[in-house]
Coordinates of C-alpha atoms in Angstrom, one line a residue:
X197 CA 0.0 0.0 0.0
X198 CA 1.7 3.6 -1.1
X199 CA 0.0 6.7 0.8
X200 CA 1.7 10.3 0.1
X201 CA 4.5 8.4 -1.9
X202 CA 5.7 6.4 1.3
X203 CA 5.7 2.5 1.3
X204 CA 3.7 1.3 3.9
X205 CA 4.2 -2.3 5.6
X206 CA 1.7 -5.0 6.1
X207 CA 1.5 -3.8 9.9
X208 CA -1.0 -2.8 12.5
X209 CA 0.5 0.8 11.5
X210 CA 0.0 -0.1 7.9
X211 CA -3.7 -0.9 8.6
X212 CA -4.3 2.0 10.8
X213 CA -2.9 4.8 8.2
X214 CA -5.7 2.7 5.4
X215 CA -8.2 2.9 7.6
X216 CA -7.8 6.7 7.7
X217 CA -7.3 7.2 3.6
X218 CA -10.6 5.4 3.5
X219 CA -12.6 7.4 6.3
X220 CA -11.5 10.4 4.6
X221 CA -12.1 9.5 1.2
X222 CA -15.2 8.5 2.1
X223 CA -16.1 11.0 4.1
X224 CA -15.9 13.1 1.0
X225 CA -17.4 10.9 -1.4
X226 CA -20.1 8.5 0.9
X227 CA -22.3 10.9 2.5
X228 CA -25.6 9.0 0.6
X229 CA -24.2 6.0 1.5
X230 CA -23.5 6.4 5.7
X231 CA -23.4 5.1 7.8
X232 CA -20.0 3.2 8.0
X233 CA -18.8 0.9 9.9
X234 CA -15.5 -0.8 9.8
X235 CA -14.6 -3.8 11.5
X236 CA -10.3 -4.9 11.7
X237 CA -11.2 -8.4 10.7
X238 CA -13.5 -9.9 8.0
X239 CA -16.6 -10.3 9.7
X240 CA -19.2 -9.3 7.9
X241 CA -22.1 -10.5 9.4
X242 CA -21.1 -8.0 12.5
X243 CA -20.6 -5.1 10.0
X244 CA -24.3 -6.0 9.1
X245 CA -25.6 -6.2 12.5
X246 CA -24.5 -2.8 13.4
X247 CA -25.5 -1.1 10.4
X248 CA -29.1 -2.7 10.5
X249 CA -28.7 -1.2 14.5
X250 CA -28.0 2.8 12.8
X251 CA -30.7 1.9 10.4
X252 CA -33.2 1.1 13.2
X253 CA -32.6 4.1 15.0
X254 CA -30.3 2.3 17.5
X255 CA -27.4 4.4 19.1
X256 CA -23.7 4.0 18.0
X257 CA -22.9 2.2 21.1
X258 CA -26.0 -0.1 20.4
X259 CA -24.4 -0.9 17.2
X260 CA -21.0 -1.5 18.7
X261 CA -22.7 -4.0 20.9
X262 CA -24.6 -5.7 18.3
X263 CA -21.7 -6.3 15.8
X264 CA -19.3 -7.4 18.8
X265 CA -22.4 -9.8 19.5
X266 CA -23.2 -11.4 16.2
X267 CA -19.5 -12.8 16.4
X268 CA -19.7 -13.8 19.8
X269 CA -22.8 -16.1 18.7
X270 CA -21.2 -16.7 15.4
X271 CA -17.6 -17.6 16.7
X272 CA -15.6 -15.5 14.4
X273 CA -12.8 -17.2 13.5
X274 CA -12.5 -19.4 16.4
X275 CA -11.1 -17.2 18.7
X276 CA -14.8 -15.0 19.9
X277 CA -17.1 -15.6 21.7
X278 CA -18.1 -19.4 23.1
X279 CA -15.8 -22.3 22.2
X280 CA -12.9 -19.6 22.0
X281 CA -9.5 -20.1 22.9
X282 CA -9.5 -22.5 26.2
X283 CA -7.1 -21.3 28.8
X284 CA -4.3 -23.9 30.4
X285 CA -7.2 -25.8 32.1
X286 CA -9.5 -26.1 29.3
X287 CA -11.5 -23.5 30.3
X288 CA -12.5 -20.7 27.7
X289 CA -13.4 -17.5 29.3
X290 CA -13.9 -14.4 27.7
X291 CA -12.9 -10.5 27.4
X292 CA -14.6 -7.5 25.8
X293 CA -14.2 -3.5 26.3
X294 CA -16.7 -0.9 24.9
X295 CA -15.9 2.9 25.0
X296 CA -18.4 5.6 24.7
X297 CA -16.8 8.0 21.9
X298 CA -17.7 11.0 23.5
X299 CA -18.0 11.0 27.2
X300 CA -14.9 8.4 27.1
X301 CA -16.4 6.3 29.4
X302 CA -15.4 2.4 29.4
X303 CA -16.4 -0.7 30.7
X304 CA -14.7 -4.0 30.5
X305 CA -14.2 -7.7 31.5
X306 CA -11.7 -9.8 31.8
X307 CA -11.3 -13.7 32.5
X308 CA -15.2 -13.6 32.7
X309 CA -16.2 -17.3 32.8
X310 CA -19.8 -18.9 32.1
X311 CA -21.3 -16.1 30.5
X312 CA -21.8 -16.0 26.5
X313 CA -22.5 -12.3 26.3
X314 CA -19.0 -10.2 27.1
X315 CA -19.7 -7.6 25.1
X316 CA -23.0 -6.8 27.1
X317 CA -21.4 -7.4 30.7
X318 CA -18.8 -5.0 29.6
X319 CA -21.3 -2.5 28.7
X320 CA -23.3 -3.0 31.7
X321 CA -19.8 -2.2 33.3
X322 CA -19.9 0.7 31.8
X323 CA -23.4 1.8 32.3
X324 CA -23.9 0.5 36.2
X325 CA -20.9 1.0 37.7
X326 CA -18.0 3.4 39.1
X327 CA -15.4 0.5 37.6
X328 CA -14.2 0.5 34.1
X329 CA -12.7 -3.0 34.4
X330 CA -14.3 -6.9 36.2
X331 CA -12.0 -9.4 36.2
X332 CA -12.5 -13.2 37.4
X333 CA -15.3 -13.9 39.8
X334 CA -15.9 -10.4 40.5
X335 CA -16.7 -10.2 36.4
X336 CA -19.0 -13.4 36.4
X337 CA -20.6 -12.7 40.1
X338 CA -21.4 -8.6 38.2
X339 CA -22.6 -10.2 34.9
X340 CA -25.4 -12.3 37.5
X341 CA -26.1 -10.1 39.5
X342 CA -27.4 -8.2 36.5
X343 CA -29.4 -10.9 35.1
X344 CA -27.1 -12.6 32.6
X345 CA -27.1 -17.0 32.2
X346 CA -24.3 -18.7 33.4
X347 CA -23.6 -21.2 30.6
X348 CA -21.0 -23.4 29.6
X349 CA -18.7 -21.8 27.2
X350 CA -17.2 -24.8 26.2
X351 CA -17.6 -26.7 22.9
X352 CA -15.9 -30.1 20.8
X353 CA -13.7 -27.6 19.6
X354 CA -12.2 -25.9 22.4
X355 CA -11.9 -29.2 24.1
X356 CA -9.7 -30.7 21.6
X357 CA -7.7 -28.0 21.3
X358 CA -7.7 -28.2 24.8
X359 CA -6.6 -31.5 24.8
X360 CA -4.5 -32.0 21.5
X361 CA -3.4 -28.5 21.5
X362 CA -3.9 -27.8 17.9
X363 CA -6.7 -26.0 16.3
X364 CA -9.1 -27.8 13.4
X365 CA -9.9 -25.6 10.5
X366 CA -13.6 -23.9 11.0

């Protein structure tokens, strides 16, 4: 990718100064066709789900949510979401952070464990208490105390990767 004349690398920098050329180009060129959203992976069924949020008069921050939780239900990649990643004891627990653009307010959780939805337990976070960060126990004892199902986040996949320690192709 050449921006300005200057070679940029394949890197996280590379990708960020893209992401920028394409913002403003089409910021000057778009306006009929906003709004945008852009996701750092492929995952267009979450670009969808927060578009059809704008489109439905939800917030920004409801859109956030919604495409963070189509690939928590979808397993993007193998790595969101339920049957993600299992930990050293086979566990897989979860992480998520949502900021609020203009007040700057965050909420987050960390190591949160039998609970599907991290993206909404981080915005409840956010939206319910002083903290900006769970983590552990104190994340899953929050996340039901607030009305959200324990479940097991474990599936055939993150057990034999657990196990075998290799991942199988989604």
């Amino acid at each position: 990718v050449k921006a300005n004349g200057h070679q940029l690398e394949n890197s996280t920098m590379g990708l960020k100064a893209l992401a920028v050329l394409l913002l403003l180009w089409c910021q000057a060129r778009c306006n009929d066709k906003l709004p945008l959203v852009i996701n750092t992976w492929p995952f267009v069924d979450a670009n969808k789900g927060a578009v059809e949020t704008l489109h439905n008069n939800g917030s920004y921050l409801d859109a956030v949510e919604k495409g963070c939780s189509v690939c928590e239900v979808e397993q993007c990649d193998g790595s969101v979401g339920y049957g993600g990643s299992p930990d050293e004891t086979g566990n897989t627990t979860l992480d998520a952070m949502i900021m609020d653009g203009e007040t700057h307010d965050v909420g987050s959780v960390g190591c949160l464990k039998e609970i599907k939805s991290a993206i909404s337990v981080a915005r409840s976070v956010m939206e319910h208490t002083t903290e900006t960060l769970l983590v552990g126990e104190d994340a899953t004892r929050f996340a039901v105390d607030m009305g959200f199902k324990k479940e097991n986040l474990s599936t055939n996949h993150s057990m034999y990767v657990h196990t075998v320690g290799q991942f199988l192709p989604l």
